[in-house]
Amino acid sequence: LNIGFTAPCRFAHYFVICGIDTETGLEPDELQNEGNQNKEGRQGEIFIVLYGGENFEQSPLKRTFKSKVLAHYPENVEWNPFDQDAVNMLCMPKGLSFRTQADSREPQFHSFLITREDGSRTYGFVHTFYEEVTSPQICSAMQTLYQMHQAENPSSATPSSSSSSSSNSPSSSSCRSAACGGYDASRDTLYVSKALCLITPMPFMHACRRFLSQVHRAVTASLPPPLPLESYVHNILYEVPLPPPGRSLKFHGVYEPIVCQRPGPGELPLADFPLGQTFPLLGVENLVQLFNCTLLEMQILLYSQDYQRLMTVAEGITTLLFPFQWQHVYVPILPASLLHFLDAPVPYLMGLQSKEGTDRSKLELPQEANLCFVDIDNHCIELPEDFPQFPNKPELIQELSEVLLRYGISPVGGAPPTSLEDDGRNGNLGGEQLAVLELLQGNATLDRLQALAKRMGVRVEALRGVGGEGEAQGGRTAVDEEELRNAKLNVQLREVFASRFTMMFADYEAFVIQSAPDLESWLTNREQMHNFDKASFLSDQPEPYLPFLSHFIETQMFATFIDNKIMSQWEEKEPLLRVFDGRIDKARLYNVRAPSLRSSNYQRCTVLKESAQAIEQRLLKIDHTAIHPHLLDMKIGQGKYEQGFFPKLQSDVLSVGPTNNKWSNRTATAQRRKDRHRQQTEHLTLDNDLKEKYMQEARSLGKNLRQPKLSDLSPAVIAQTNWKFVEGLLKECRMKTKRMLVEKMGREAVELGHGEANITGLEENTLIASLCDLLERIWSHGLQVKQVSLPKLRCVCVCVCFFLPPTVSNGPERRKSESSLGMPSLRASVIQDMRHIQSMGEIKTDVGRARAWIRLSLEKKLLSQHLKRLLSRQALTKKLYKRYAFLRCEEEKEQFLFHLLSLNTVDYFCFTSVFTTIMIPYRAVIIPIKKLSNAMTTSNPWVCVSGELGDSGVRQITKNVLEMTFDCQNLGKLTTVQLGHDNSGLLAKWLVDCVMVRNEITGHTYKFPCGRWLGKGVDDGSLERVLIGELASPNADEDCGRGCRTPDMQHSPGQTRRAKPTSAQIQEAIGEAVNSICKHFHKPEKERGSLTILLCGEVGLVGALEQFFHNGFKSARLFQKTVFVWDFVEKAVAYMESADQMGDMQETAEPLGLTCVSLCHYVSAINSSPRNIGKDGKFQLLVCLGARDRLLIQWLPLLVECPVIQRMYEDSALLRDRTTVNDLIAVLQTLHDFPITLEASLVKGIDL
């Protein structure tokens, strides 16, 4: 935590006492009681003790009263000013509570924190106990209040009316004795709550808890403590320092020594709140979900009766965020006066105490969609409506569960091993042990023996022994062993989470944008600057991680983390950042020779044992011992001991630190100088020590990290010396390209023997990111660092600037001939590709541009060619690289380029699918059929291009211009083109061969065949057609573009079929189309192609069913217009509607009648569409909608039974063959198992 590194090194800043002020008497806690009245529906009543306006329905023993800070020592600390109101509010969040001798009065413990304006935190630890009220005025006031309450509510005085349940909260009213329904001053003893508090800069919870518990034991013991209480308070305030980083410290309480430890600068920061209690309270799965909501900065409300549970869960979940920190409202214990904070429309993490018997449904909470409600006591969690899951969540839960089970803790919520308070530790015993302790505390002889042993320096653990604790191994008590166990469990659970972030953000530094020349200019322009290259970072991540990461990198905690990284170039690194970067450096050192392949596969934490051993060593071997408590120069007669009452401490001796004290002067100055020197030395040398340690470990694994000096050696010696390293790079290149090919080929590669099953299943995204890593390392190997800075040349894009001559603008090679595919060819140009990348505003860093360039070259199948051209300038290569560099080893370099060339055998869309928000120029060419019609039209044509990521919108085409270019956001892989015109002018008929569309950046060209007329009174009267396209081959035939003939069979729906297929061929085509759709859904999602092509393509389902309906169809009529299949459907629907009106359909079965209604409804909706898609287009739409909604097999019998079929089909038609139709229905039935979705371009304008 930040404060631990900046605040002066005192263990505690303040000792505070809160309770009742006998001089001012009882004062109502108006906010508390007002809140109670609101919830009970009683508003406007004013609570004034003894002065009227009192709400007498509630027993005075259940009401809350104002507490006050009775004393705090010292008066003020310069670096941490005392906030009296905040401390009082948090020490006793619900004010004073009263008890009688019949009530439970066990001491309770809770903690809190205060966040200062600069974001630093101060922690408070509170021990609450009950002290007898000796003021007659207070007892008399309570008596009067109870009599007034009894007069208003006579039935409440019966014993049965009081609650007999127990509560963990000191201010809860649920632990009233059933035998005592009220208060009688003559009969009962009145007790009031009092709180002892330590305020510290760091969360040493266990140490503070034990110290406060021992102070309370000294107050309740029959004999006074060995020294006045002022000695112990003065000791912890002024003479106990913070443990140095990486060291342990022992200091002395009233009866027992107390040990605390502080992690070193290379370890996870201090977190003393027990995760071993947090996990069982919620369960591992719920806690991981809560952790996820915290990372995404949602509104989080914790709910429990117990203050310490609120604090434990809040601190537990925030410590798991390493290396990130919660940046928003953080109030683990929300006082009643601040309940309006819950309405704040900002992220927050707050804790709200529940009341005994309060119904969860009556709790008034803000209706926020991103509210995460955590009911700790009932071990349940209410999650927001929709949010991305944390990556590898099942595997993370499994690893956490295994860690918990090793410590005997169930991973299921609701079964904590011990209570948070009644745990037998830190002086808080329960059950039989508490009774034994009370008996011993009343034994004067034992108390005198213990005091004598203390003065003689003999350590006595008799109380623990009699209580059943005993001593553990090595003289350590069972309590010490339990604390050691909890500390080890804490660090291991935290290491599991830290390991996840180390894996996920191992390369984050490469995408940090550091463009400001100095800190001042950066701070001045902070809001206008882009600090992180988000697009490039996400492009390298595994696909399953993207939903979570795309949300997380937009959070304030991630932005702050990046800001700290940028500022670290001018200032000292923030502690959490230093630890995190050290872990990443360690991982890189281990991966020098064989970098781990990027993957979304879960990798377990490997440092669990090491981290637990570091904790154990510090706790077993104490590094420092603080000065013992000692007598102070106190006034005689003050601070008189009285059993059961906390004395009034002498403020003069507690207000200032040791100045003229012989015990402190003895070693304080020398010790401070020694500790300061040690800390400075540790801070300066730690990073080097860690690096040396990691390098030694790397060397032990056979990793040679240093290159020999080879500038004067012969080529033979150079080759021999570097052979292992160069061979390793080449082997890695071969492995990566093979993995990429196997992944692209999918399961077929394994079946054909081209790969092993265990290397499949890796995301294309991460495989390409690994290839980028390899290329960066190859380019940086043997670089002349003196001539060019290494951080720049590790980016391939900067290499391009060095290797390419400035005069070259285009490459000599063409990817396509000038006439190919009906549009100008796209030249293969390294410079042009670089210009495209540099124009992408989404990419902010050189590393991001380099990787985008590699992805683009790979998608264009030019990566090997581009790199070969870069390396062809041998003079520049010799200038920039040493003789032993990989790029100067000719044979290995050729093999390297050959392996990259093998990637051209498969199609990659690694650029198009990753940079989904960039603007891309598209070129569209409409190719008419010249010999059969005019190539031009007088109407106003338009086009709309659709892809997997969206559509371009309607783009108007200039008259008589068949080519256009337009810019729009990345459409992904193109799927359909909508082509049409407005039917204006004299030549409003247009015969179109096909439409060609090309992505001008990637060069991917898509062909959308048409072969049909567009115009009224010709063909099927369509003014608009939906064309289905596929990626065109770069080596397509010349005549497939500007052809002069109508294509034989086109992809688009409803085109004219020149050669009539036989019945067997039609049935076979339908079977193949259905089989292709079934295969589509049985493939892994990432291997699936376009469903639109399988439905409406050349061999798609629509085309096959068109052939089925055309078989035996009487379409050509002498001296009449051509009849289409859609005409038959319309006439059949008209017959059904007329039959329904005449009543003929009433006698049919109910399912059949509903089917008729659905068919009529769908046909009517298609005809009512504002689109002019023609009759064949309408039939295509009906088939697609029927397949999507699983209605095709219900409509077919209706069409077959309709009398219209006899007039429009020959007797030999397949549609009139019952057996064939039944077979068709059986085949189509198989499609019902799959969720068919249709593109928006297909169903546009259809209202069902």
mmCIF file of C-alpha atoms in Angstrom, residues 683-952:
data_model
loop_
_atom_site.group_PDB
_atom_site.id
_atom_site.type_symbol
_atom_site.label_atom_id
_atom_site.label_comp_id
_atom_site.label_asym_id
_atom_site.label_seq_id
_atom_site.Cartn_x
_atom_site.Cartn_y
_atom_site.Cartn_z
ATOM 1 C CA HIS A 683 15.587 -0.409 -2.275
ATOM 2 C CA LEU A 684 18.659 0.280 -4.406
ATOM 3 C CA THR A 685 19.902 -3.260 -4.715
ATOM 4 C CA LEU A 686 16.736 -5.313 -4.691
ATOM 5 C CA ASP A 687 16.022 -5.177 -8.415
ATOM 6 C CA ASN A 688 19.624 -6.106 -9.259
ATOM 7 C CA ASP A 689 19.575 -8.899 -6.695
ATOM 8 C CA LEU A 690 16.367 -10.290 -8.115
ATOM 9 C CA LYS A 691 17.666 -10.055 -11.657
ATOM 10 C CA GLU A 692 20.880 -11.827 -10.716
ATOM 11 C CA LYS A 693 18.888 -14.494 -8.918
ATOM 12 C CA TYR A 694 16.675 -15.067 -11.938
ATOM 13 C CA MET A 695 19.650 -15.131 -14.279
ATOM 14 C CA GLN A 696 21.321 -17.764 -12.139
ATOM 15 C CA GLU A 697 18.145 -19.827 -12.291
ATOM 16 C CA ALA A 698 17.972 -19.361 -16.039
ATOM 17 C CA ARG A 699 21.600 -20.432 -16.433
ATOM 18 C CA SER A 700 20.890 -23.528 -14.383
ATOM 19 C CA LEU A 701 18.278 -24.435 -16.987
ATOM 20 C CA GLY A 702 20.871 -24.203 -19.738
ATOM 21 C CA LYS A 703 19.932 -20.779 -21.045
ATOM 22 C CA ASN A 704 22.901 -18.798 -22.180
ATOM 23 C CA LEU A 705 21.833 -15.175 -21.749
ATOM 24 C CA ARG A 706 25.004 -13.405 -22.858
ATOM 25 C CA GLN A 707 26.299 -13.185 -26.376
ATOM 26 C CA PRO A 708 30.071 -13.638 -26.767
ATOM 27 C CA LYS A 709 32.158 -10.944 -28.372
ATOM 28 C CA LEU A 710 32.518 -12.172 -31.926
ATOM 29 C CA SER A 711 33.480 -9.096 -33.884
ATOM 30 C CA ASP A 712 37.006 -10.382 -34.647
ATOM 31 C CA LEU A 713 36.274 -14.060 -35.238
ATOM 32 C CA SER A 714 36.246 -15.888 -38.547
ATOM 33 C CA PRO A 715 32.926 -16.797 -40.221
ATOM 34 C CA ALA A 716 33.436 -20.466 -39.341
ATOM 35 C CA VAL A 717 33.883 -19.719 -35.655
ATOM 36 C CA ILE A 718 30.942 -17.329 -35.756
ATOM 37 C CA ALA A 719 28.688 -19.994 -37.254
ATOM 38 C CA GLN A 720 29.842 -22.607 -34.762
ATOM 39 C CA THR A 721 29.378 -20.312 -31.755
ATOM 40 C CA ASN A 722 25.941 -19.068 -32.749
ATOM 41 C CA TRP A 723 24.682 -22.313 -34.141
ATOM 42 C CA LYS A 724 22.643 -23.284 -31.096
ATOM 43 C CA PHE A 725 20.923 -19.945 -30.817
ATOM 44 C CA VAL A 726 20.248 -19.601 -34.542
ATOM 45 C CA GLU A 727 19.114 -23.203 -34.697
ATOM 46 C CA GLY A 728 16.732 -22.508 -31.832
ATOM 47 C CA LEU A 729 15.193 -19.558 -33.672
ATOM 48 C CA LEU A 730 14.816 -21.609 -36.830
ATOM 49 C CA LYS A 731 13.305 -24.514 -34.955
ATOM 50 C CA GLU A 732 10.870 -22.176 -33.284
ATOM 51 C CA CYS A 733 9.904 -20.719 -36.664
ATOM 52 C CA ARG A 734 9.273 -24.207 -38.028
ATOM 53 C CA MET A 735 7.193 -25.107 -34.975
ATOM 54 C CA LYS A 736 5.085 -21.946 -35.107
ATOM 55 C CA THR A 737 4.336 -22.162 -38.834
ATOM 56 C CA LYS A 738 3.389 -25.817 -38.446
ATOM 57 C CA ARG A 739 1.066 -25.010 -35.581
ATOM 58 C CA MET A 740 -0.539 -22.226 -37.590
ATOM 59 C CA LEU A 741 -1.127 -24.510 -40.578
ATOM 60 C CA VAL A 742 -2.509 -27.318 -38.418
ATOM 61 C CA GLU A 743 -4.825 -24.937 -36.629
ATOM 62 C CA LYS A 744 -6.110 -23.528 -39.906
ATOM 63 C CA MET A 745 -6.694 -26.962 -41.374
ATOM 64 C CA GLY A 746 -8.541 -27.987 -38.242
ATOM 65 C CA ARG A 747 -9.424 -31.556 -37.462
ATOM 66 C CA GLU A 748 -8.708 -32.722 -40.980
ATOM 67 C CA ALA A 749 -5.008 -32.029 -40.429
ATOM 68 C CA VAL A 750 -4.929 -34.455 -37.508
ATOM 69 C CA GLU A 751 -6.906 -37.053 -39.402
ATOM 70 C CA LEU A 752 -4.500 -36.786 -42.328
ATOM 71 C CA GLY A 753 -1.482 -37.169 -40.061
ATOM 72 C CA HIS A 754 -0.190 -33.623 -40.475
ATOM 73 C CA GLY A 755 -0.322 -32.790 -36.793
ATOM 74 C CA GLU A 756 -0.925 -34.044 -33.306
ATOM 75 C CA ALA A 757 -4.212 -33.589 -31.548
ATOM 76 C CA ASN A 758 -2.565 -31.877 -28.582
ATOM 77 C CA ILE A 759 -1.376 -28.907 -30.651
ATOM 78 C CA THR A 760 -4.799 -28.053 -32.050
ATOM 79 C CA GLY A 761 -7.345 -25.862 -30.343
ATOM 80 C CA LEU A 762 -5.089 -22.821 -30.140
ATOM 81 C CA GLU A 763 -6.623 -19.544 -31.269
ATOM 82 C CA GLU A 764 -5.468 -18.121 -34.568
ATOM 83 C CA ASN A 765 -5.136 -14.788 -32.807
ATOM 84 C CA THR A 766 -2.573 -15.970 -30.279
ATOM 85 C CA LEU A 767 -0.662 -18.052 -32.818
ATOM 86 C CA ILE A 768 -0.129 -14.970 -34.946
ATOM 87 C CA ALA A 769 0.837 -12.959 -31.860
ATOM 88 C CA SER A 770 3.470 -15.605 -31.133
ATOM 89 C CA LEU A 771 4.727 -15.300 -34.699
ATOM 90 C CA CYS A 772 5.059 -11.528 -34.152
ATOM 91 C CA ASP A 773 7.102 -12.217 -31.023
ATOM 92 C CA LEU A 774 9.411 -14.468 -33.020
ATOM 93 C CA LEU A 775 9.901 -11.929 -35.810
ATOM 94 C CA GLU A 776 10.774 -9.212 -33.301
ATOM 95 C CA ARG A 777 13.387 -11.432 -31.691
ATOM 96 C CA ILE A 778 14.868 -12.427 -35.053
ATOM 97 C CA TRP A 779 15.099 -8.804 -36.140
ATOM 98 C CA SER A 780 16.772 -7.769 -32.879
ATOM 99 C CA HIS A 781 19.316 -10.615 -32.795
ATOM 100 C CA GLY A 782 22.838 -9.363 -33.389
ATOM 101 C CA LEU A 783 21.734 -5.759 -33.873
ATOM 102 C CA GLN A 784 24.377 -3.041 -33.812
ATOM 103 C CA VAL A 785 23.005 -1.297 -30.733
ATOM 104 C CA LYS A 786 25.419 1.596 -31.133
ATOM 105 C CA GLN A 787 24.005 2.520 -34.499
ATOM 106 C CA VAL A 788 20.300 2.084 -33.872
ATOM 107 C CA SER A 789 18.513 1.977 -30.550
ATOM 108 C CA LEU A 790 17.211 -1.477 -29.741
ATOM 109 C CA PRO A 791 13.758 -0.420 -28.471
ATOM 110 C CA LYS A 792 12.977 1.068 -31.873
ATOM 111 C CA LEU A 793 14.310 -1.694 -34.075
ATOM 112 C CA ARG A 794 12.512 -4.395 -32.150
ATOM 113 C CA CYS A 795 9.541 -3.166 -34.143
ATOM 114 C CA VAL A 796 9.443 -4.567 -37.653
ATOM 115 C CA CYS A 797 7.706 -1.458 -38.967
ATOM 116 C CA VAL A 798 10.736 0.655 -38.117
ATOM 117 C CA CYS A 799 12.883 -1.922 -39.901
ATOM 118 C CA VAL A 800 10.861 -1.219 -43.022
ATOM 119 C CA CYS A 801 11.886 2.431 -42.889
ATOM 120 C CA PHE A 802 15.548 1.391 -42.695
ATOM 121 C CA PHE A 803 15.512 -1.319 -45.335
ATOM 122 C CA LEU A 804 13.401 0.242 -48.065
ATOM 123 C CA PRO A 805 14.915 2.829 -50.414
ATOM 124 C CA PRO A 806 13.079 6.151 -50.144
ATOM 125 C CA THR A 807 12.460 6.391 -53.896
ATOM 126 C CA VAL A 808 10.551 3.137 -54.191
ATOM 127 C CA SER A 809 6.801 3.574 -54.183
ATOM 128 C CA ASN A 810 5.468 0.388 -55.702
ATOM 129 C CA GLY A 811 6.735 -3.104 -56.115
ATOM 130 C CA PRO A 812 7.390 -4.533 -59.534
ATOM 131 C CA GLU A 813 5.048 -7.468 -59.079
ATOM 132 C CA ARG A 814 1.338 -7.515 -59.618
ATOM 133 C CA ARG A 815 -0.991 -9.775 -57.790
ATOM 134 C CA LYS A 816 -3.537 -9.842 -60.622
ATOM 135 C CA SER A 817 -3.556 -9.008 -64.277
ATOM 136 C CA GLU A 818 -5.010 -5.701 -65.409
ATOM 137 C CA SER A 819 -8.086 -7.309 -66.839
ATOM 138 C CA SER A 820 -8.596 -9.848 -64.093
ATOM 139 C CA LEU A 821 -11.984 -9.770 -62.364
ATOM 140 C CA GLY A 822 -13.078 -6.599 -64.111
ATOM 141 C CA MET A 823 -11.172 -4.063 -62.035
ATOM 142 C CA PRO A 824 -7.664 -2.579 -61.990
ATOM 143 C CA SER A 825 -5.071 -4.827 -60.432
ATOM 144 C CA LEU A 826 -3.733 -4.221 -56.936
ATOM 145 C CA ARG A 827 0.050 -4.090 -56.858
ATOM 146 C CA ALA A 828 2.099 -5.771 -54.139
ATOM 147 C CA SER A 829 3.713 -2.802 -52.380
ATOM 148 C CA VAL A 830 5.432 -2.772 -49.001
ATOM 149 C CA ILE A 831 5.284 1.008 -48.924
ATOM 150 C CA GLN A 832 1.570 1.099 -49.689
ATOM 151 C CA ASP A 833 0.849 -1.408 -46.944
ATOM 152 C CA MET A 834 2.862 0.689 -44.498
ATOM 153 C CA ARG A 835 0.907 3.787 -45.471
ATOM 154 C CA HIS A 836 -2.343 1.985 -44.814
ATOM 155 C CA ILE A 837 -1.114 0.982 -41.351
ATOM 156 C CA GLN A 838 0.142 4.467 -40.503
ATOM 157 C CA SER A 839 -3.217 5.950 -41.448
ATOM 158 C CA MET A 840 -5.019 3.799 -38.854
ATOM 159 C CA GLY A 841 -5.769 6.164 -35.998
ATOM 160 C CA GLU A 842 -6.736 3.302 -33.686
ATOM 161 C CA ILE A 843 -3.104 2.109 -33.473
ATOM 162 C CA LYS A 844 -0.909 4.369 -31.349
ATOM 163 C CA THR A 845 2.450 2.606 -30.951
ATOM 164 C CA ASP A 846 5.254 1.379 -33.189
ATOM 165 C CA VAL A 847 4.850 -2.126 -31.814
ATOM 166 C CA GLY A 848 1.156 -2.029 -32.673
ATOM 167 C CA ARG A 849 1.898 -0.810 -36.210
ATOM 168 C CA ALA A 850 4.526 -3.497 -36.687
ATOM 169 C CA ARG A 851 2.161 -6.246 -35.679
ATOM 170 C CA ALA A 852 -0.658 -4.819 -37.771
ATOM 171 C CA TRP A 853 1.699 -4.789 -40.775
ATOM 172 C CA ILE A 854 2.601 -8.433 -40.158
ATOM 173 C CA ARG A 855 -1.074 -9.370 -39.938
ATOM 174 C CA LEU A 856 -1.870 -7.484 -43.121
ATOM 175 C CA SER A 857 1.031 -9.089 -45.014
ATOM 176 C CA LEU A 858 -0.022 -12.523 -43.776
ATOM 177 C CA GLU A 859 -3.626 -11.970 -44.864
ATOM 178 C CA LYS A 860 -2.454 -10.802 -48.295
ATOM 179 C CA LYS A 861 -0.104 -13.839 -48.514
ATOM 180 C CA LEU A 862 2.831 -11.502 -48.973
ATOM 181 C CA LEU A 863 4.675 -11.863 -45.670
ATOM 182 C CA SER A 864 7.508 -14.000 -47.019
ATOM 183 C CA GLN A 865 7.759 -11.874 -50.160
ATOM 184 C CA HIS A 866 7.864 -8.598 -48.229
ATOM 185 C CA LEU A 867 10.498 -9.832 -45.782
ATOM 186 C CA LYS A 868 12.604 -11.254 -48.604
ATOM 187 C CA ARG A 869 12.583 -7.886 -50.300
ATOM 188 C CA LEU A 870 13.518 -6.132 -47.068
ATOM 189 C CA LEU A 871 16.480 -8.470 -46.600
ATOM 190 C CA SER A 872 17.680 -8.128 -50.183
ATOM 191 C CA ARG A 873 19.617 -4.959 -49.335
ATOM 192 C CA GLN A 874 22.735 -6.730 -48.101
ATOM 193 C CA ALA A 875 24.804 -3.572 -47.682
ATOM 194 C CA LEU A 876 22.342 -2.154 -45.204
ATOM 195 C CA THR A 877 22.055 -5.519 -43.459
ATOM 196 C CA LYS A 878 25.811 -5.608 -42.894
ATOM 197 C CA LYS A 879 25.715 -2.062 -41.589
ATOM 198 C CA LEU A 880 22.965 -2.685 -39.071
ATOM 199 C CA TYR A 881 23.799 -6.223 -37.928
ATOM 200 C CA LYS A 882 26.816 -7.989 -36.517
ATOM 201 C CA ARG A 883 28.427 -10.843 -38.389
ATOM 202 C CA TYR A 884 26.811 -13.546 -36.296
ATOM 203 C CA ALA A 885 23.250 -12.144 -36.525
ATOM 204 C CA PHE A 886 20.506 -14.492 -37.666
ATOM 205 C CA LEU A 887 19.664 -12.271 -40.623
ATOM 206 C CA ARG A 888 23.237 -12.624 -41.888
ATOM 207 C CA CYS A 889 23.180 -16.440 -41.815
ATOM 208 C CA GLU A 890 22.163 -17.033 -45.428
ATOM 209 C CA GLU A 891 21.100 -20.680 -45.231
ATOM 210 C CA GLU A 892 19.063 -20.238 -42.083
ATOM 211 C CA LYS A 893 17.526 -17.053 -43.472
ATOM 212 C CA GLU A 894 16.381 -18.896 -46.603
ATOM 213 C CA GLN A 895 14.835 -21.666 -44.518
ATOM 214 C CA PHE A 896 13.129 -19.045 -42.369
ATOM 215 C CA LEU A 897 11.557 -17.398 -45.435
ATOM 216 C CA PHE A 898 10.564 -20.807 -46.808
ATOM 217 C CA HIS A 899 8.709 -21.656 -43.617
ATOM 218 C CA LEU A 900 6.870 -18.348 -43.827
ATOM 219 C CA LEU A 901 6.055 -19.033 -47.464
ATOM 220 C CA SER A 902 4.231 -22.203 -46.413
ATOM 221 C CA LEU A 903 1.643 -20.018 -44.677
ATOM 222 C CA ASN A 904 0.407 -18.917 -48.116
ATOM 223 C CA THR A 905 -1.320 -22.287 -48.526
ATOM 224 C CA VAL A 906 -4.173 -21.249 -46.218
ATOM 225 C CA ASP A 907 -6.373 -18.164 -46.015
ATOM 226 C CA TYR A 908 -5.995 -15.831 -43.043
ATOM 227 C CA PHE A 909 -8.281 -12.985 -42.065
ATOM 228 C CA CYS A 910 -6.142 -12.003 -39.114
ATOM 229 C CA PHE A 911 -6.163 -8.307 -40.082
ATOM 230 C CA THR A 912 -9.797 -7.977 -41.112
ATOM 231 C CA SER A 913 -11.173 -9.869 -38.114
ATOM 232 C CA VAL A 914 -9.064 -8.031 -35.515
ATOM 233 C CA PHE A 915 -9.236 -4.354 -36.508
ATOM 234 C CA THR A 916 -13.007 -4.224 -36.733
ATOM 235 C CA THR A 917 -13.485 -0.489 -36.197
ATOM 236 C CA ILE A 918 -11.097 0.942 -38.777
ATOM 237 C CA MET A 919 -12.255 2.719 -41.940
ATOM 238 C CA ILE A 920 -11.534 0.721 -45.091
ATOM 239 C CA PRO A 921 -11.801 1.834 -48.727
ATOM 240 C CA TYR A 922 -13.847 -0.517 -50.922
ATOM 241 C CA ARG A 923 -14.047 -0.605 -54.725
ATOM 242 C CA ALA A 924 -17.217 -1.938 -56.395
ATOM 243 C CA VAL A 925 -17.534 -2.737 -60.120
ATOM 244 C CA ILE A 926 -20.841 -3.662 -61.796
ATOM 245 C CA ILE A 927 -20.298 -5.817 -64.889
ATOM 246 C CA PRO A 928 -23.199 -5.936 -67.363
ATOM 247 C CA ILE A 929 -23.671 -8.487 -70.120
ATOM 248 C CA LYS A 930 -22.870 -6.393 -73.187
ATOM 249 C CA LYS A 931 -23.943 -8.679 -76.025
ATOM 250 C CA LEU A 932 -27.432 -9.209 -74.679
ATOM 251 C CA SER A 933 -28.394 -5.690 -73.593
ATOM 252 C CA ASN A 934 -27.257 -2.155 -73.276
ATOM 253 C CA ALA A 935 -24.452 -1.830 -70.822
ATOM 254 C CA MET A 936 -25.915 1.400 -69.459
ATOM 255 C CA THR A 937 -29.234 2.303 -67.889
ATOM 256 C CA THR A 938 -31.072 5.596 -67.564
ATOM 257 C CA SER A 939 -32.280 4.764 -64.058
ATOM 258 C CA ASN A 940 -30.455 5.633 -60.865
ATOM 259 C CA PRO A 941 -28.666 2.492 -59.630
ATOM 260 C CA TRP A 942 -27.586 1.831 -56.070
ATOM 261 C CA VAL A 943 -25.666 -0.816 -54.169
ATOM 262 C CA CYS A 944 -25.426 -1.948 -50.535
ATOM 263 C CA VAL A 945 -22.546 -4.206 -49.488
ATOM 264 C CA SER A 946 -22.976 -6.399 -46.384
ATOM 265 C CA GLY A 947 -20.473 -8.414 -44.401
ATOM 266 C CA GLU A 948 -20.121 -10.278 -41.135
ATOM 267 C CA LEU A 949 -19.566 -7.019 -39.230
ATOM 268 C CA GLY A 950 -22.273 -4.830 -40.787
ATOM 269 C CA ASP A 951 -23.271 -3.158 -44.036
ATOM 270 C CA SER A 952 -22.233 -0.091 -45.969
#
